[in-house]
Coordinates of C-alpha atoms and ligand atoms in Angstrom, one line a residue:
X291 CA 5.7 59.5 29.2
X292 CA 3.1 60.1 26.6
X293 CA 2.9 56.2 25.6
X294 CA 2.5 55.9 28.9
X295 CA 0.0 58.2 30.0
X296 CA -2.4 57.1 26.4
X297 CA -2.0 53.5 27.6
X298 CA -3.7 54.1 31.1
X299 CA -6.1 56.4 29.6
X300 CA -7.1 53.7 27.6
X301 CA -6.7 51.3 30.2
X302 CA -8.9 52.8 32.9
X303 CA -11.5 53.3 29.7
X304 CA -12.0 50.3 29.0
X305 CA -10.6 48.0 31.2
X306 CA -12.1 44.4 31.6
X307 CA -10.8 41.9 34.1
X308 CA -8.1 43.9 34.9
X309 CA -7.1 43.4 31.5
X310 CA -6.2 47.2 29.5
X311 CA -7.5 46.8 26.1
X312 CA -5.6 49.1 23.7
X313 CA -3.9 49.2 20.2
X314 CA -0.7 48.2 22.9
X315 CA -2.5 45.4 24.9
X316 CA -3.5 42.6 22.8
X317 CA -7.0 41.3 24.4
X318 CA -5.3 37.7 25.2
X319 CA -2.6 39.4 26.8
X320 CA -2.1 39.6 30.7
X321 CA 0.8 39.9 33.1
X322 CA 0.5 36.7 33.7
X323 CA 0.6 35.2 29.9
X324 CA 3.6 37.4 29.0
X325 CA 5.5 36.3 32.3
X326 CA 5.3 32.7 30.9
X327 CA 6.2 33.9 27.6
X328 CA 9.5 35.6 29.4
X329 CA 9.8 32.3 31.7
X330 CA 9.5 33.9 35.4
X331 CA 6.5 33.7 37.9
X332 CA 4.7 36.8 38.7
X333 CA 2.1 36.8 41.3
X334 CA 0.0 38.7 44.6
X335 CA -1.0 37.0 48.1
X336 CA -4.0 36.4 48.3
X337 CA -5.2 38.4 51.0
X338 CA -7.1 37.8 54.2
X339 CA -10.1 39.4 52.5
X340 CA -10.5 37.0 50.0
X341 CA -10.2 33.9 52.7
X342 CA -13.0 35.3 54.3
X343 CA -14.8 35.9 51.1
X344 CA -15.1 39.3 51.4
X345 CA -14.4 41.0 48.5
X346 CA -16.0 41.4 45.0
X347 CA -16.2 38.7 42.3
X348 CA -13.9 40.9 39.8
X349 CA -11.2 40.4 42.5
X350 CA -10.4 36.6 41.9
X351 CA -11.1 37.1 38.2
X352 CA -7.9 39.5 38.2
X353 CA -6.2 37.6 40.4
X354 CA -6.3 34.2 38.5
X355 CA -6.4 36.3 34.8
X356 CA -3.3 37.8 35.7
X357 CA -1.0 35.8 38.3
X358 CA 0.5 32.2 38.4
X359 CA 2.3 32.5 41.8
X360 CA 0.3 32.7 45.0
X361 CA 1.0 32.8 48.6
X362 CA -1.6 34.0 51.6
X363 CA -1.0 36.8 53.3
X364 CA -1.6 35.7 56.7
X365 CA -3.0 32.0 56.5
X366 CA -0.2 29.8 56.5
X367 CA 1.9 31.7 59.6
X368 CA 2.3 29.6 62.6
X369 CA -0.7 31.4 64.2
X370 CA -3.0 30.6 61.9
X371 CA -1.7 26.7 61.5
X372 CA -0.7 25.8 64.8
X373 CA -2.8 27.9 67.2
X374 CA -3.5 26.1 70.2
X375 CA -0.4 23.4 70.8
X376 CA 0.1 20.1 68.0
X377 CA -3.3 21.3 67.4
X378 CA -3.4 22.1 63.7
X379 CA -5.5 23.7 61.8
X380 CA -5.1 23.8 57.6
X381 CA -8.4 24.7 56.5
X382 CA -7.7 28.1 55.1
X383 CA -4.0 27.0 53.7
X384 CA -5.8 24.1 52.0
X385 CA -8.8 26.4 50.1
X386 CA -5.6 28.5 48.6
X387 CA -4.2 25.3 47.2
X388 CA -7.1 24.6 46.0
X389 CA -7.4 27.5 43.8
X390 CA -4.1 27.4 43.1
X391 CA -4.2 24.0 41.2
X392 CA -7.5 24.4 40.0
X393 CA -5.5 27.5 38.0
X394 CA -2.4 26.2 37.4
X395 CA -0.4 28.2 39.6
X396 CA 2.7 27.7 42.0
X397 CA 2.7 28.1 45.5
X398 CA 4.7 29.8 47.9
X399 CA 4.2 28.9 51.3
X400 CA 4.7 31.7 54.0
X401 CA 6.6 31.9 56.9
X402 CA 7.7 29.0 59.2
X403 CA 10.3 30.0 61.9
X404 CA 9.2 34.2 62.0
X405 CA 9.5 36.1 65.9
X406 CA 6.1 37.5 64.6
X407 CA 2.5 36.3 64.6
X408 CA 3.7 33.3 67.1
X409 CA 0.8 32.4 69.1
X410 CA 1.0 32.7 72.7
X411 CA 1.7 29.3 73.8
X412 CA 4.8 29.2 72.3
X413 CA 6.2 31.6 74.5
X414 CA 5.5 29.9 77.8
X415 CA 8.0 27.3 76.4
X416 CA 10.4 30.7 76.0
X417 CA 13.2 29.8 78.5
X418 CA 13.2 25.7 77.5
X419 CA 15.3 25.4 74.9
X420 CA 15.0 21.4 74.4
X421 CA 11.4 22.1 74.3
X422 CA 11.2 25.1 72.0
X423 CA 13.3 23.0 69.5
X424 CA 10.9 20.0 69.7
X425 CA 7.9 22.9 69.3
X426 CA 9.2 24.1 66.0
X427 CA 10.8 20.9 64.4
X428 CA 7.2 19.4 65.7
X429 CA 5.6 22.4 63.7
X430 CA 8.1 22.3 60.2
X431 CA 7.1 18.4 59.7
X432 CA 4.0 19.3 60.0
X433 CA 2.8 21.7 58.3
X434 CA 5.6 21.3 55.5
X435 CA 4.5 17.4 56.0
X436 CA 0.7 18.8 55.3
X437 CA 1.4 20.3 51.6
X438 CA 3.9 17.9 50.7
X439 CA 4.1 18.0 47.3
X440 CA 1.7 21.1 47.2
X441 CA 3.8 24.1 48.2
X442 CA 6.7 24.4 45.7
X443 CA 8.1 26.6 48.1
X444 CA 8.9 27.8 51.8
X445 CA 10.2 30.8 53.7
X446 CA 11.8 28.6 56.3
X447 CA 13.0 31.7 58.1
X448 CA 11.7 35.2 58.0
X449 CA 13.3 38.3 59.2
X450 CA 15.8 37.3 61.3
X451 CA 17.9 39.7 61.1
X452 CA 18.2 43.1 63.2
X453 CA 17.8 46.3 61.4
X454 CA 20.5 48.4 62.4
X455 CA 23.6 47.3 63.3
X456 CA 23.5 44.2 61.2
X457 CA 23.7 40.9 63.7
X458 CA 20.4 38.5 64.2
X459 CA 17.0 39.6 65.6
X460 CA 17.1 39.5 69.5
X461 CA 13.5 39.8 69.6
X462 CA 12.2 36.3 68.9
X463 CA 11.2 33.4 70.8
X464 CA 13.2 31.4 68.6
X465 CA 16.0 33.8 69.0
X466 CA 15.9 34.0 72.3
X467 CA 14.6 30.6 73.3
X468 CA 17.6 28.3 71.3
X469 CA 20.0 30.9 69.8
X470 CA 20.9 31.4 65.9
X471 CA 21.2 27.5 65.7
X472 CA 17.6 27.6 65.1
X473 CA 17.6 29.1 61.0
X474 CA 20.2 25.8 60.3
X475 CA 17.8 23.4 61.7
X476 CA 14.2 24.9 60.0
X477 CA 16.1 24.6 56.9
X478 CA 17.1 20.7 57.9
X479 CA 14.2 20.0 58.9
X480 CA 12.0 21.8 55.8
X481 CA 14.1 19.2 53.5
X482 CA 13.2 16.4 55.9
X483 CA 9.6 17.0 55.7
X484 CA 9.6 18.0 51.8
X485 CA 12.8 17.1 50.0
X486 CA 11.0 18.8 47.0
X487 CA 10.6 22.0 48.3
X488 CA 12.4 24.6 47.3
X489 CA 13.8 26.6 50.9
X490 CA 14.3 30.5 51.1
X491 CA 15.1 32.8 53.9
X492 CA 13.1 35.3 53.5
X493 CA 14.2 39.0 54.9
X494 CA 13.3 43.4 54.1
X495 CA 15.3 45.8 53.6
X496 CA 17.8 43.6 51.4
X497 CA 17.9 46.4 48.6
X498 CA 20.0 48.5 50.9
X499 CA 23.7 47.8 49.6
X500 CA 25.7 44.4 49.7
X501 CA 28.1 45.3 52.4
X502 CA 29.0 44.0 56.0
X503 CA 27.3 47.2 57.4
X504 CA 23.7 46.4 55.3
X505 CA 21.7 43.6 56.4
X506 CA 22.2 42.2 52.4
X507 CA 25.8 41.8 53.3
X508 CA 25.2 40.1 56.8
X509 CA 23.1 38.0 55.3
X510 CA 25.6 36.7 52.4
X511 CA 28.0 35.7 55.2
X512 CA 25.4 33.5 56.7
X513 CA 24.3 32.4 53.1
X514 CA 28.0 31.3 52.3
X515 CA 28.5 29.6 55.7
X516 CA 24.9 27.3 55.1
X517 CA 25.8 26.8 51.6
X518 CA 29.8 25.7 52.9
X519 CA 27.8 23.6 55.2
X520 CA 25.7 21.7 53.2
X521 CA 22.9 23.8 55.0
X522 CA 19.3 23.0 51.8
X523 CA 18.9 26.2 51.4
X524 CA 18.3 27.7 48.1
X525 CA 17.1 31.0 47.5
X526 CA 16.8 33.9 49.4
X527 CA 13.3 35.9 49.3
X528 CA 13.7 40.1 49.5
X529 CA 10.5 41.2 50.4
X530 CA 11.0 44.5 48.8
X531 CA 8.6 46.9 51.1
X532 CA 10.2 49.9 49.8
X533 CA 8.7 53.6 49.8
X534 CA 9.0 56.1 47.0
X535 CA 11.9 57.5 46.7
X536 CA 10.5 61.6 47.0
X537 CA 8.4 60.7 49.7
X538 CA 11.3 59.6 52.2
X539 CA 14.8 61.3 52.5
X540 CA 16.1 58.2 54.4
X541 CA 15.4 56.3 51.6
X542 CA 18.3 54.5 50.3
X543 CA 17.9 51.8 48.8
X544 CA 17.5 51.0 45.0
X545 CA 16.8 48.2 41.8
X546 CA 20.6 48.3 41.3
X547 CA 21.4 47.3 45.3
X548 CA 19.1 44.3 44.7
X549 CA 20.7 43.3 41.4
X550 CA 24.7 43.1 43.1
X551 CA 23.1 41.1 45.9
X552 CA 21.5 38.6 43.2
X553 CA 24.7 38.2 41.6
X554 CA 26.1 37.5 44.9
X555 CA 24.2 34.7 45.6
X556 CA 24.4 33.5 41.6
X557 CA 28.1 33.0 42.4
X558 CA 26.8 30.4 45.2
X559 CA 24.1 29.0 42.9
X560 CA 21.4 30.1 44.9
X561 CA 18.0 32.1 43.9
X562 CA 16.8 35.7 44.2
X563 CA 13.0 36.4 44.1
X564 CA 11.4 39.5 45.0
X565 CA 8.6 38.3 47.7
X566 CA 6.5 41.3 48.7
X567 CA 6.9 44.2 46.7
X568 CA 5.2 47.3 47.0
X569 CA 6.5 50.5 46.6
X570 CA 4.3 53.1 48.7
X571 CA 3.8 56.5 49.1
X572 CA 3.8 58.3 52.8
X573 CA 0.2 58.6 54.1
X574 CA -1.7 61.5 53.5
X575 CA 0.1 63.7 50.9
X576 CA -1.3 64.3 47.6
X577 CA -0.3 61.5 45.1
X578 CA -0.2 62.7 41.4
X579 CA -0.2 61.4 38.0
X580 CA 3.4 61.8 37.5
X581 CA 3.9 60.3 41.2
X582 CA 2.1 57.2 40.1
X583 CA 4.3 56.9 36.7
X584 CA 7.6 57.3 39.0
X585 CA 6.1 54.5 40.9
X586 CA 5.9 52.3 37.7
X587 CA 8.8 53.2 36.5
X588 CA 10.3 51.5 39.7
X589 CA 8.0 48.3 39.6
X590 CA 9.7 48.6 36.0
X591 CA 13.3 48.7 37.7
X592 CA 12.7 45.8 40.3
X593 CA 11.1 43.9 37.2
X594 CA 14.0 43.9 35.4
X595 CA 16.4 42.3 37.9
X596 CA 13.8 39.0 37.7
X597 CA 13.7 39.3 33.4
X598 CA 17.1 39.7 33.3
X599 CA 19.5 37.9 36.3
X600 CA 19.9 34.5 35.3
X601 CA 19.4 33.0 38.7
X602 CA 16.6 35.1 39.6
X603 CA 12.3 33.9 38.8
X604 CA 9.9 35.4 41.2
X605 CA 8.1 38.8 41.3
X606 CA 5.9 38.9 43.7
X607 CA 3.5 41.6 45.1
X608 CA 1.8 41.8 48.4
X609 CA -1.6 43.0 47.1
X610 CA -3.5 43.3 44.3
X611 CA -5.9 46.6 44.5
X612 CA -4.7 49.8 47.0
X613 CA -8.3 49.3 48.9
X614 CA -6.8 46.2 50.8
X615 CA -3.1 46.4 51.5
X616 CA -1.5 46.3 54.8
X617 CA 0.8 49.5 54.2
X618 CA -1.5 51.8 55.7
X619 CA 0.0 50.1 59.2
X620 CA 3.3 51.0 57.8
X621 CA 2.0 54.6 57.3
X622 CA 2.1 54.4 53.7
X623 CA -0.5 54.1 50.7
X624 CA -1.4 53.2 47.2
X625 CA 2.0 50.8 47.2
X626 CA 0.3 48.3 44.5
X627 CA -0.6 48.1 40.9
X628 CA -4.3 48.3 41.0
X629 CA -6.2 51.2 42.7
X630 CA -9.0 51.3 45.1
X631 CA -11.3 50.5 42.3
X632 CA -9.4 47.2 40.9
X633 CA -8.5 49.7 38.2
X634 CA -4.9 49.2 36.9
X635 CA -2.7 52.2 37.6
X636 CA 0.6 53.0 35.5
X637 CA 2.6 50.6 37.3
X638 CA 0.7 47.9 35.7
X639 CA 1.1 49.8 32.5
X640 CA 4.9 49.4 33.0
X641 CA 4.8 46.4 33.7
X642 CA 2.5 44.8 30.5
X643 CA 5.2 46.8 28.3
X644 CA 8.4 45.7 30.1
X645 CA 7.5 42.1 29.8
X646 CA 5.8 42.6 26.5
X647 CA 8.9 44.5 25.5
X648 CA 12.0 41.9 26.8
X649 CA 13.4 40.6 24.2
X650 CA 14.2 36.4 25.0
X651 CA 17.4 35.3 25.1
X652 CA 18.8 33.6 22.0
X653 CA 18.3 30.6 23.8
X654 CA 19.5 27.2 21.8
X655 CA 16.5 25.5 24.0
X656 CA 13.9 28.0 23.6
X657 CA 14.6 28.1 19.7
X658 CA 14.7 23.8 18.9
X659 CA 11.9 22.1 18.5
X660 CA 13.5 19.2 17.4
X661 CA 11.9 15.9 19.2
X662 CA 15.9 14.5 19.9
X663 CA 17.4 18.0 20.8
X664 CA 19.8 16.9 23.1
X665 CA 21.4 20.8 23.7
X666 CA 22.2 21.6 27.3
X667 CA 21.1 24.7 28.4
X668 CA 20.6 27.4 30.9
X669 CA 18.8 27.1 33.8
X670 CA 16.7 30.1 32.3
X671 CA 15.1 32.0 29.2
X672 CA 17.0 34.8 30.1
X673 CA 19.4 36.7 27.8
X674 CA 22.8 36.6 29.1
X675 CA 24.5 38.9 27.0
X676 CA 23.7 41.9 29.6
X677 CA 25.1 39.2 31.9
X678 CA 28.7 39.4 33.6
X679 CA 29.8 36.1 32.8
X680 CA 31.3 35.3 36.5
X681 CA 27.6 34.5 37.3
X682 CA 27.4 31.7 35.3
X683 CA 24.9 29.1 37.2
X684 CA 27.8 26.5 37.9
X685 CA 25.8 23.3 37.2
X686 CA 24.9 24.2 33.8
X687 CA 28.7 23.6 33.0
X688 CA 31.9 21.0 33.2
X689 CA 31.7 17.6 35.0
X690 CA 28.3 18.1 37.2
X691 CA 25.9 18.8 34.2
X692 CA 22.7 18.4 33.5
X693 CA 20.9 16.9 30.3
X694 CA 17.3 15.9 29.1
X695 CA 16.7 14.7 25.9
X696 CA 13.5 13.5 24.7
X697 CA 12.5 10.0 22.6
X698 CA 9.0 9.5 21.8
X699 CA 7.1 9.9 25.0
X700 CA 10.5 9.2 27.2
X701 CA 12.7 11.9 28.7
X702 CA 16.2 10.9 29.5
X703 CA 17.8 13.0 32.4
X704 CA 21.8 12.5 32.9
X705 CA 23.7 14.3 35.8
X706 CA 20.4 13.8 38.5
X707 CA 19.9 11.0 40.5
X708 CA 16.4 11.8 41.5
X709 CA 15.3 14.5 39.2
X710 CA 11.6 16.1 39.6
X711 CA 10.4 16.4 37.0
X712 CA 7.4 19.1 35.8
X713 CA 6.1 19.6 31.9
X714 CA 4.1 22.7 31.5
X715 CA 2.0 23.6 28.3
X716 CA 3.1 26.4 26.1
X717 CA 0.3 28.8 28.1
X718 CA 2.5 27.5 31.2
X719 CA -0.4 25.3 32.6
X720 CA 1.2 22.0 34.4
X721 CA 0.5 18.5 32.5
X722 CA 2.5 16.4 34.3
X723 CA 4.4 16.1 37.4
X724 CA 6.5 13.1 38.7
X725 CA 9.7 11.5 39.5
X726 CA 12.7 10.7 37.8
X727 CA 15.2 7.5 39.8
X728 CA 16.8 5.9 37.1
X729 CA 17.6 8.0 34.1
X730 CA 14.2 8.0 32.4
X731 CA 10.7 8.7 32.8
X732 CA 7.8 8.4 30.8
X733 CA 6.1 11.4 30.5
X734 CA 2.5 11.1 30.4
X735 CA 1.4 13.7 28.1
X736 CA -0.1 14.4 24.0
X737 CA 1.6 15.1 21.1
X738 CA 3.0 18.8 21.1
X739 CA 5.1 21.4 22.7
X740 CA 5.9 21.5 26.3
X741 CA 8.5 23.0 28.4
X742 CA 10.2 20.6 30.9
X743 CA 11.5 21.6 34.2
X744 CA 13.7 19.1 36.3
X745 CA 14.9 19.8 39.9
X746 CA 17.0 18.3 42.3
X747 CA 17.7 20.6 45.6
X748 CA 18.4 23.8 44.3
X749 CA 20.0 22.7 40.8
X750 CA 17.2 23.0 37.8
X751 CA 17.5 22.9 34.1
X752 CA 14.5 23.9 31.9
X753 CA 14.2 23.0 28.6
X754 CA 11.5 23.1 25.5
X755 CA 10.7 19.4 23.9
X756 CA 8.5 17.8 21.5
X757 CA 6.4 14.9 22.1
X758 CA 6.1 13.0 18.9
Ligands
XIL866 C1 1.7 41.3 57.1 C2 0.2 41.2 56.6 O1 0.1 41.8 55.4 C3 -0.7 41.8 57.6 O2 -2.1 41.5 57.3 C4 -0.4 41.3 59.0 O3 -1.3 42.0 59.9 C5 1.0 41.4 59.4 O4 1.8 40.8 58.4 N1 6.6 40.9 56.1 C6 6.1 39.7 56.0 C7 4.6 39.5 55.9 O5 6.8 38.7 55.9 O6 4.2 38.4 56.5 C8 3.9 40.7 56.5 O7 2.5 40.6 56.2 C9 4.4 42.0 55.9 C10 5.9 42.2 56.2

């Protein structure tokens, strides 16, 4: 509590780019630096404010100081990209990706099939079902189509499912309009359009228990059943909108809910990332100093799940400063981990120290830097000693694995048959990007140390080489 409290102090003192300088916080040290240290993304939309360049200078400097994820808040929906019919419209989606590459960050493209923020056309369309499928396969190739390549990422489906008893959402067009048949074919058609992409369904209130009566445990059925089916889906997105926990008696749900239903969907080789965090307080009571440690204690929590599950990368907050955050709809407030002022508040605090803190897995891969290292590793950094051992990623082991090894500028892949393949620098800045059909690629890139990351579907091995 009292590290804590000195480290804000000094923080809000002294704070430059979002950045606290203390004895604790080394100057080159960000969120962003020690998430690619620990191996996991950690990001903030970009919010409507800054498409519309509304909002002060320091704003962006944070942002690209201390992310490397991104997704818009509002900009890639179906409103905003297909707002009058096959009439498209990617001006906004296109300046994020922009500023994405030009700072070396992955991109997370937000929502495609969603009942909400559907423009109105779509509906007149809502008792044609032939139609309403062409509308939204017509939509998926082309927007996916668009930022082939681009987005690493999709929700192909958000928020499908009901809140109470758990079953799907009847109120949706898509819902309504073709039945639940319409989440198998997004996802079929996302692949078509980007065979790259990686595919999540995308839901709230997932940190609420993993059984049939929660809406986790509905949606592990459905998970099973696409994976059984050959359904390319691979990781499911929990946007985490949760409110602290003294401010709401019907809270219930919890860090440690979260975690079972990650190593639920480890056991089908599929991904957890936390999409939309914030953690809020109700509107209009009195938040204290301890209040706002109790909330970074929690960011702390939900952190760990992403540092520590071996099949979960993402951490993803949906804001960066208090002073634009959507949660005041939602009759919350200060839910993020800057204030009004771009100041960072204890929950940033908690969050430098837990990723400064983590201690790496003992890793083979992390450790070699041998040039012919031919070790096969985890998927992840992560340490899997806290790990129950059931949970083990399946590809990483027996007859389907995966190995890389590296001679002179070649990279050998075995157990892929069309890897992609993506080297990043030691600071986690892409070098190369490309493909990988016959075995071996030649990666483009100087002397040195690079991590390598090669993906096919939703199988991925990462791995530290040497370029000699
Ligand atoms: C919210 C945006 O933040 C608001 O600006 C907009 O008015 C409504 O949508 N779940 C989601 C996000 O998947 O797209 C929502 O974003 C928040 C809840």
């Amino acid at each position: 509590m009292k590290k804590r409290l000195t480290i804000s102090g000094l923080a809000l003192g002294v704070t430059l780019l979002g950045v606290g300088f203390s004895t604790t916080f080394a100057a080159d040290e960000t969120l962003r630096s020690l998430a690619e240290k620990n191996g996991i993304y950690i990001g903030a939309i970009l919010n409507s404010q800054w498409f519309g360049g509304g909002l002060p200078g320091n704003y962006e400097q944070i942002h690209k100081t201390q992310f490397n994820i991104v997704v818009a808040e509002n900009e890639m929906k179906f409103d905003a990209t297909e707002p009058s019919e096959n009439r498209f419209s990617y001006g906004n989606g296109d300046k994020m990706v922009k500023y994405a590459k030009q700072n070396g960050m992955r991109i997370r493209g937000h929502a495609l099939a969603w009942h909400s923020q559907v423009p109105n056309w779509v509906n007149n369309y809502k008792n044609d079902k032939k139609k309403l499928l062409s509308v939204l396969k017509n939509h998926i190739n082309n927007v996916v189509g668009h930022w082939k390549g681009q987005v690493d990422e999709w929700d192909v489906v958000n928020e499908a499912i009901s809140n109470n008893e758990p079953q799907w959402r009847g109120y949706s067009v898509w819902y309504q309009g073709i039945g639940p048949e319409f989440i198998d074919s997004a996802f079929v058609w996302a692949h078509a359009a980007d065979p790259d992409a990686e595919l999540c369904y995308n839901d709230y209130n997932l940190e609420q228990g993993v059984n049939p009566k929660a809406k986790a445990g509905f949606l592990l059925e459905q998970v099973k059943r696409w994976v059984a089916n050959g359904i390319p889906i691979h990781c499911v997105g929990s946007q985490t909108h949760v409110e602290d926990t003294t401010t709401d008696k019907h809270f219930i749900g919890s860090p440690d809910s979260l975690r079972s239903l990650a190593r639920e969907l480890a056991k089908l080789n599929i991904k957890l990332k936390i999409t939309e965090l914030d953690i809020g307080f109700k509107s209009g009571i009195n938040v204290s100093q301890s209040d706002l440690e109790r909330q970074g204690k929690t960011f702390r929590e939900y952190l760990d799940i992403i540092l520590e599950e071996p099949n979960a990368d993402t951490y993803l907050i949906w804001g960066v400063s208090d002073k634009w955050s959507w949660l005041g709809g939602l009759n919350r407030q200060k839910g993020l981990i800057y204030d009004d002022n771009l100041k960072p508040k204890p929950a940033f605090d908690s969050i430098m120290v837990r990723l400064q803190n983590f201690e790496p897995p003992q890793d083979t891969a992390a450790t070699d830097t041998t040039a012919n290292d031919t070790t096969v590793t985890d998927t992840t950094k992560k340490d899997t000693t806290v790990q129950d051992t059931s949970i083990a990623i399946p590809q990483t082991a027996g007859p389907g694995s995966v190995t890389m090894h590296v001679a002179g500028h070649t990279l050998f892949i075995t157990g892929m048959k069309s890897a992609k393949v993506d080297v990043f620098d030691m600071q986690g800045r892409p070098v190369f990007s490309g493909k990988c059909e016959k075995g071996a690629v030649d990666l483009n890139v100087a002397e040195g140390l690079y991590m390598v990351r090669v993906r096919e579907g939703s199988r991925n091995l990462v791995q530290k080489i040497a370029i000699k």
